[in-house]
Coordinates of C-alpha atoms and ligand atoms in Angstrom, one line a residue:
M252 CA 3.2 -17.5 6.4
E253 CA 1.2 -14.4 6.1
Q254 CA 1.2 -12.8 2.6
Q255 CA 2.7 -9.4 2.7
Q256 CA 0.4 -6.8 1.2
V257 CA 2.0 -4.6 -1.5
I258 CA 0.7 -1.1 -1.2
I259 CA 0.6 0.7 -4.5
D260 CA 0.0 4.4 -4.7
N261 CA -2.5 4.6 -7.5
N262 CA -3.4 8.2 -7.1
I263 CA -3.4 10.2 -10.3
S264 CA -0.1 11.5 -11.7
S265 CA 1.0 15.1 -12.4
K266 CA -0.6 14.8 -15.8
G267 CA -3.9 13.7 -14.3
R268 CA -3.7 16.6 -11.8
Q269 CA -3.1 19.1 -14.6
V270 CA -6.2 18.1 -16.6
A271 CA -8.2 18.0 -13.4
A272 CA -7.1 21.5 -12.5
D273 CA -8.0 22.7 -16.0
E274 CA -11.4 21.2 -15.6
L275 CA -11.9 22.8 -12.2
G276 CA -10.4 26.1 -13.4
C277 CA -7.7 26.3 -10.7
L278 CA -4.0 25.8 -10.2
V279 CA -2.6 22.3 -9.5
A280 CA -1.3 23.5 -6.2
D281 CA -4.8 24.4 -5.1
L282 CA -6.3 21.0 -5.8
Q283 CA -7.5 18.7 -3.0
I284 CA -6.9 15.0 -3.7
K285 CA -8.6 12.1 -2.1
S286 CA -7.6 8.4 -2.7
V287 CA -10.2 6.0 -3.8
S288 CA -10.3 2.5 -2.4
G289 CA -11.4 -0.5 -4.5
G290 CA -10.9 -1.1 -8.2
Y291 CA -9.2 -4.0 -9.8
S292 CA -7.4 -2.5 -12.8
R293 CA -4.0 -0.8 -12.7
N294 CA -5.5 2.5 -13.7
R295 CA -4.8 5.5 -11.4
R296 CA -7.8 7.1 -9.8
S297 CA -8.6 9.9 -7.4
L298 CA -11.3 12.2 -6.3
V299 CA -10.2 15.8 -7.0
G300 CA -11.7 18.9 -5.6
F301 CA -11.4 22.7 -5.7
G302 CA -13.7 24.7 -3.5
D303 CA -17.1 22.9 -3.4
R304 CA -16.7 21.1 -6.7
W305 CA -15.3 17.5 -6.8
I306 CA -14.7 15.3 -9.8
F307 CA -13.7 11.7 -10.2
V308 CA -10.5 11.1 -12.3
K309 CA -9.4 7.8 -13.8
E310 CA -6.0 7.7 -15.6
V311 CA -4.2 5.2 -17.8
D312 CA -0.5 5.4 -16.8
R313 CA 1.6 3.3 -19.2
D314 CA 4.4 3.1 -16.7
L315 CA 2.1 1.0 -14.4
L316 CA 1.1 -1.4 -17.2
P317 CA 2.9 -4.5 -18.6
S318 CA 1.6 -3.6 -22.1
D319 CA 1.4 -0.4 -24.1
G320 CA -2.0 0.4 -22.5
A321 CA -4.0 0.0 -25.7
E322 CA -6.5 -2.2 -23.9
E323 CA -7.0 0.2 -21.0
L324 CA -7.3 3.1 -23.4
G325 CA -10.0 1.2 -25.2
W326 CA -11.9 0.6 -22.0
L327 CA -11.8 4.3 -21.1
N328 CA -13.1 5.2 -24.5
K329 CA -15.8 2.6 -24.4
D330 CA -16.9 3.7 -21.0
C331 CA -17.1 7.4 -22.1
E332 CA -19.0 6.7 -25.3
C333 CA -21.5 4.3 -23.6
V334 CA -22.2 6.8 -20.8
N335 CA -22.6 9.7 -23.2
H336 CA -25.0 7.6 -25.3
L337 CA -27.0 6.6 -22.2
I338 CA -27.2 10.2 -20.9
A339 CA -29.7 10.6 -23.8
S340 CA -31.9 7.6 -22.9
A341 CA -31.4 6.8 -19.2
P342 CA -29.8 9.9 -17.7
E343 CA -31.0 9.1 -14.2
L344 CA -28.9 5.9 -14.2
V345 CA -25.5 7.2 -15.3
P346 CA -23.2 10.1 -14.3
E347 CA -24.6 13.5 -15.5
W348 CA -21.4 14.0 -17.5
E349 CA -18.3 12.2 -18.4
K350 CA -15.4 13.2 -20.7
L351 CA -12.1 11.9 -22.0
V352 CA -9.1 14.3 -22.1
A353 CA -5.3 14.1 -22.4
D354 CA -5.4 12.3 -25.7
G355 CA -7.7 9.6 -24.3
H356 CA -5.6 8.9 -21.2
V357 CA -7.7 10.5 -18.6
L358 CA -11.4 10.1 -17.9
L359 CA -13.3 12.7 -15.9
M360 CA -16.8 12.3 -14.5
Q361 CA -19.3 13.5 -11.9
S362 CA -18.2 12.3 -8.5
F363 CA -20.4 10.2 -6.2
Q364 CA -19.0 10.7 -2.7
E365 CA -20.0 9.5 0.7
S366 CA -20.2 13.1 1.9
D367 CA -22.9 13.7 -0.8
G368 CA -24.9 10.7 0.4
W369 CA -23.5 8.1 -2.1
Q370 CA -22.3 4.6 -1.1
W371 CA -20.6 1.9 -3.2
Q372 CA -21.6 -1.1 -1.1
F373 CA -25.0 -2.7 -0.8
P374 CA -26.9 -1.4 2.3
S375 CA -27.1 -3.5 5.5
N376 CA -30.5 -2.2 6.5
S377 CA -33.2 -4.6 5.1
D378 CA -35.6 -1.9 3.9
E379 CA -32.8 -0.1 2.1
Q380 CA -31.6 -3.4 0.7
R381 CA -35.0 -4.0 -0.9
Q382 CA -35.1 -0.5 -2.3
Y383 CA -31.5 -0.9 -3.6
I384 CA -32.1 -4.3 -5.3
Q385 CA -35.3 -3.2 -6.8
A386 CA -33.6 0.0 -8.2
V387 CA -30.8 -2.1 -9.7
V388 CA -33.1 -4.7 -11.2
D389 CA -35.3 -2.0 -12.7
A390 CA -32.2 -0.2 -14.1
T391 CA -31.0 -3.4 -15.8
K392 CA -34.4 -3.7 -17.5
K393 CA -34.3 -0.1 -18.7
F394 CA -30.8 -0.6 -20.2
E395 CA -32.1 -3.6 -22.1
S396 CA -34.1 -1.5 -24.4
V397 CA -31.4 1.1 -25.2
K398 CA -30.6 1.0 -28.9
F399 CA -27.2 1.7 -30.6
E400 CA -26.6 2.3 -34.3
Q401 CA -24.7 -0.5 -35.9
D402 CA -21.5 1.6 -36.4
L403 CA -21.4 2.4 -32.7
I404 CA -22.0 -1.3 -31.9
D405 CA -19.0 -2.1 -34.1
K406 CA -16.8 0.7 -32.8
L407 CA -17.5 0.0 -29.1
K408 CA -17.5 -3.8 -29.6
L409 CA -21.0 -4.3 -28.2
H410 CA -21.5 -7.5 -30.1
P411 CA -23.2 -10.3 -28.3
Y412 CA -20.6 -12.4 -26.6
F413 CA -21.6 -13.7 -23.2
R414 CA -24.6 -15.8 -24.2
D415 CA -22.6 -18.0 -26.5
K416 CA -19.7 -18.2 -24.1
L417 CA -22.0 -19.4 -21.4
A418 CA -24.3 -21.6 -23.5
L419 CA -21.5 -23.4 -25.3
D420 CA -19.3 -23.8 -22.3
N421 CA -20.3 -27.3 -21.6
G422 CA -19.1 -27.3 -18.0
L423 CA -22.0 -29.6 -16.8
K424 CA -21.2 -32.1 -19.5
L425 CA -17.7 -32.2 -18.3
I426 CA -18.8 -33.1 -14.8
I427 CA -21.0 -35.9 -16.2
E428 CA -18.3 -37.3 -18.4
N429 CA -15.2 -36.8 -16.4
A430 CA -15.0 -38.7 -13.1
E431 CA -11.8 -37.0 -11.9
I432 CA -13.4 -33.6 -12.3
S433 CA -16.5 -34.7 -10.6
N434 CA -14.5 -36.2 -7.7
Q435 CA -12.5 -33.0 -7.3
L436 CA -15.8 -31.0 -7.1
I437 CA -17.3 -33.4 -4.6
E438 CA -14.2 -32.9 -2.4
K439 CA -14.2 -29.1 -2.9
Y440 CA -17.9 -28.8 -1.9
A441 CA -17.5 -31.2 1.0
A442 CA -14.8 -28.9 2.4
M443 CA -17.0 -25.8 1.8
A444 CA -19.9 -27.5 3.6
Q445 CA -17.6 -27.6 6.7
D446 CA -16.5 -24.0 6.4
D447 CA -18.2 -21.9 9.1
S448 CA -17.6 -18.7 7.2
L449 CA -20.0 -20.0 4.5
I450 CA -22.8 -20.8 6.9
G451 CA -25.2 -18.5 5.0
L452 CA -24.6 -20.5 1.8
R453 CA -24.8 -24.0 3.4
D454 CA -28.2 -24.8 1.9
A455 CA -26.9 -24.0 -1.6
I456 CA -23.7 -25.9 -1.0
H457 CA -25.7 -29.0 0.1
K458 CA -27.8 -28.7 -3.1
M459 CA -24.6 -28.7 -5.1
Q460 CA -23.3 -31.8 -3.2
D461 CA -26.6 -33.6 -4.1
L462 CA -26.4 -32.5 -7.7
L463 CA -22.8 -33.8 -8.1
T464 CA -23.9 -37.4 -7.2
D465 CA -27.1 -37.3 -9.2
E466 CA -26.6 -38.1 -12.9
K467 CA -30.2 -37.5 -13.8
A468 CA -30.3 -34.1 -12.2
L469 CA -27.0 -33.2 -13.8
S470 CA -28.2 -34.1 -17.3
E471 CA -31.5 -32.2 -16.8
L472 CA -29.6 -29.1 -15.7
S473 CA -27.2 -29.5 -18.7
S474 CA -30.1 -29.7 -21.1
K475 CA -31.6 -26.6 -19.6
A476 CA -28.3 -24.8 -19.9
S477 CA -28.0 -25.7 -23.6
E478 CA -31.4 -24.0 -24.3
L479 CA -29.7 -20.7 -23.5
I480 CA -28.3 -20.6 -27.1
N481 CA -31.9 -20.2 -28.4
Q482 CA -32.5 -17.0 -26.6
P483 CA -32.2 -13.8 -28.7
N484 CA -29.2 -11.6 -28.0
D485 CA -31.1 -8.4 -28.5
C486 CA -30.8 -6.6 -25.1
F487 CA -28.2 -4.1 -24.2
G488 CA -26.5 -4.8 -20.9
H489 CA -23.8 -3.4 -18.6
C490 CA -22.5 -7.0 -18.1
D491 CA -20.6 -6.3 -14.8
V492 CA -23.5 -5.5 -12.5
R493 CA -21.9 -5.6 -9.0
S494 CA -22.1 -3.2 -6.1
D495 CA -18.5 -2.0 -6.8
N496 CA -19.8 -0.5 -10.0
I497 CA -23.0 1.1 -8.7
A498 CA -23.2 4.3 -6.6
Y499 CA -26.4 4.3 -4.4
N500 CA -28.0 7.1 -2.7
S501 CA -30.2 5.8 0.1
S502 CA -32.1 9.1 0.7
T503 CA -33.2 9.5 -2.9
G504 CA -33.1 5.8 -3.9
Q505 CA -31.0 6.6 -7.0
V506 CA -28.5 4.3 -8.5
K507 CA -25.7 5.3 -10.9
F508 CA -23.8 2.8 -13.0
V509 CA -20.0 3.2 -13.8
D510 CA -17.5 0.9 -15.6
W511 CA -19.1 0.2 -18.9
N512 CA -16.2 -1.6 -20.4
W513 CA -17.9 -5.0 -20.4
A514 CA -21.1 -3.7 -21.9
S515 CA -22.6 -5.7 -24.8
Y516 CA -25.8 -7.1 -26.3
I517 CA -27.1 -10.1 -24.4
S518 CA -30.2 -12.1 -23.6
S519 CA -33.0 -10.6 -21.5
G520 CA -32.5 -10.9 -17.8
F521 CA -28.8 -11.3 -17.9
G522 CA -28.1 -8.1 -15.8
A523 CA -30.7 -8.9 -13.2
T524 CA -29.5 -12.5 -12.9
E525 CA -25.8 -11.7 -12.6
F526 CA -26.6 -9.1 -9.9
L527 CA -29.0 -11.4 -8.0
V528 CA -26.5 -14.2 -8.0
D529 CA -23.9 -11.8 -6.5
M530 CA -26.4 -10.5 -3.9
A531 CA -27.4 -14.1 -2.9
R532 CA -23.7 -15.0 -2.6
R533 CA -23.4 -12.2 -0.1
G534 CA -26.2 -13.8 1.9
V535 CA -29.2 -11.6 0.8
D536 CA -32.6 -13.3 0.4
V537 CA -33.4 -12.5 -3.3
S538 CA -36.7 -14.5 -3.4
P539 CA -38.8 -11.4 -4.0
W540 CA -37.0 -11.1 -7.4
V541 CA -37.3 -14.8 -8.4
G542 CA -39.4 -13.8 -11.5
D543 CA -36.6 -11.6 -12.8
L544 CA -34.1 -14.5 -13.0
N545 CA -33.2 -16.1 -16.4
I546 CA -33.5 -19.8 -15.6
E547 CA -31.5 -21.1 -18.6
L548 CA -28.7 -18.6 -17.7
L549 CA -28.6 -19.8 -14.1
A550 CA -28.3 -23.4 -15.3
A551 CA -25.4 -22.4 -17.6
V552 CA -23.7 -20.4 -14.8
V553 CA -23.6 -23.5 -12.6
G554 CA -21.5 -25.3 -15.2
F555 CA -19.4 -22.3 -16.1
Y556 CA -18.3 -21.6 -12.6
T557 CA -17.8 -25.2 -11.4
K558 CA -15.5 -25.8 -14.3
R559 CA -13.4 -22.7 -13.5
C560 CA -13.4 -23.0 -9.7
L561 CA -11.0 -26.0 -10.0
Q562 CA -8.4 -24.0 -11.9
D563 CA -5.3 -22.6 -10.1
P564 CA -5.7 -19.3 -8.3
L565 CA -4.8 -16.3 -10.4
A566 CA -2.3 -15.2 -7.7
P567 CA -1.5 -16.2 -4.2
G568 CA -4.3 -15.1 -1.9
N569 CA -6.6 -14.2 -4.9
T570 CA -10.1 -15.4 -3.9
L571 CA -11.6 -15.6 -7.4
R572 CA -11.8 -19.5 -7.5
D573 CA -13.6 -19.5 -4.1
V574 CA -16.1 -16.8 -5.3
Q575 CA -16.7 -18.9 -8.5
A576 CA -17.4 -22.1 -6.4
Q577 CA -19.8 -20.1 -4.2
S578 CA -21.5 -18.4 -7.2
A579 CA -22.1 -21.8 -8.8
A580 CA -23.8 -23.1 -5.7
V581 CA -25.8 -20.0 -5.3
A582 CA -26.9 -20.1 -9.0
L583 CA -28.0 -23.7 -8.5
G584 CA -30.1 -22.7 -5.4
L585 CA -31.7 -19.8 -7.4
Y586 CA -32.3 -22.2 -10.3
Y587 CA -34.3 -24.6 -8.1
M588 CA -36.1 -21.6 -6.6
A589 CA -37.1 -20.3 -10.0
I590 CA -38.2 -23.6 -11.5
N591 CA -40.3 -24.6 -8.4
R592 CA -42.0 -21.2 -8.3
Ligands
LIG163 N1 -17.6 8.7 -10.2 C1 -17.1 8.2 -9.0 N2 -17.2 8.9 -7.9 C2 -16.7 8.5 -6.7 N3 -16.1 7.2 -6.6 C3 -16.0 6.5 -7.7 C4 -16.5 6.9 -9.0 N4 -16.3 5.9 -9.9 C5 -15.7 4.9 -9.2 N5 -15.5 5.2 -7.9 C6 -14.9 4.4 -6.8 O1 -13.8 3.8 -7.4 C7 -13.9 2.3 -7.2 C8 -13.2 1.7 -8.3 O2 -13.9 1.9 -9.5 P1 -13.2 2.0 -10.8 O3 -14.2 1.9 -11.8 O4 -12.3 3.2 -10.9 O5 -12.2 0.8 -10.8 P2 -12.2 -0.6 -11.6 O6 -13.5 -1.4 -11.2 O7 -10.9 -1.3 -11.4 O8 -12.4 -0.2 -13.1 P3 -11.4 0.0 -14.2 O9 -11.0 -1.4 -14.5 O10 -12.1 0.6 -15.3 O11 -10.2 0.8 -13.6 C9 -15.5 2.1 -7.1 O12 -15.8 0.9 -6.5 C10 -15.8 3.4 -6.3 O13 -15.6 3.1 -4.9
LIG164 MG1 -15.4 -1.0 -11.1

C-alpha cells in the first residue's frame, strides 16, 4: 500500500514573522513569504521579503518538537557563532551576515535564492559540475586551517569526535567475525546488484560483493581503517558537506555553506572525502579529485556504513539504510581508486 505523505506546514510562525518584519523595517502585513523545500529538522523556515530585500528565517518552535527544544536552540546558536567566526577568515564561503534574535529562537541570514542565481543542488552540466566540485573541495581545505580559541571550542562543542567514532567503530571486524552479519550483507548487496535503479553504482556494488567473500581483502581493509586513529584531529570541518547545505552560483562559481551544527575538529581530508563519497553515490565521476581523498577514512567508512545499513529503517519509507549501503560500496570503490593511483 502506498505510504500517505503527511504534509506539514513548516513556514515561520507569527513570532518569526514579527522579527523578520523588524529586520526588514516593515509591517508584518507587508511581508512576502515563500516556503522553502528540503530540510530534515522540525524547525520552521521561510524566505521573507519586503520590497527588493529578502532574508532567510529559521525558527525553533517548541510546539513542533517532542522535547523542550534545547537541542535545536543549541544548533541555531552554534550555527550563528560559527558563521560569525568564519566571516572573519573565510567570508566568501559563508553568508555575509547571520544573527540570532527572539531570545535565540530565530536565526536570520542572507538569502540565497534561485532568482538571484543560487541553486541548492549539484549542477547537471558537466563543466559546471567540475567547477562546483572543485569549489567545494577547495572550501573544505580552507576551513581546515581556521583556528578557534579554546573557550569557543568548548562553548560550541567543536571537540574532535568523528575520527574516533569512525576509527573505533570496528564494522569490518564484525563482518570478518560474524557469519550471520556477513551473510546478511552478501544477500543485501546481491539484491542491490540486480536493482536497475542502481546501475550507475553497479561496479562499486560488485567490488563490495567480492570483498564480502574475501577474508584477506577484508582484513587488509580493516587494518587500514584502524590506522585512522593515528591521524591528528587538528583541522576544522563543517562535517555535513552535502549539496543540501551548499548554495552554488554557477555564474560566479561561488559556494556558500550553511548548517554548521555538526562542525568540529577532524582529520585532514574529512570534508573533501565525505563530499566526494556523496557525489560518487549520485553517479558523478570524482576521479579528478582522487588525490583529495583520505584513504584511511574511506576504509573506515566502508565498515561504518555496512554495519549500519542492516539496522531497521528509522521510519517506514525512510531511505537512510539504502543510502548507507550505497555509500559503503561507493567508499570502497573510491578506496581502491585511491590506493591504486
Ligand atoms: N540562506 C538561505 N537562503 C535560501 N535558502 C536556504 C538558505 N538556507 C537554507 N536554505 C534552503 O533550506 C533548505 C533546508 O536547509 P535548512 O538548513 O534550513 O534545513 P536542515 O538541513 O533541516 O537544517 P536544520 O536541521 O538546521 O533545520 C536548504 O537545502 C535550502 O534549500
Ligand atoms: Mg541543511
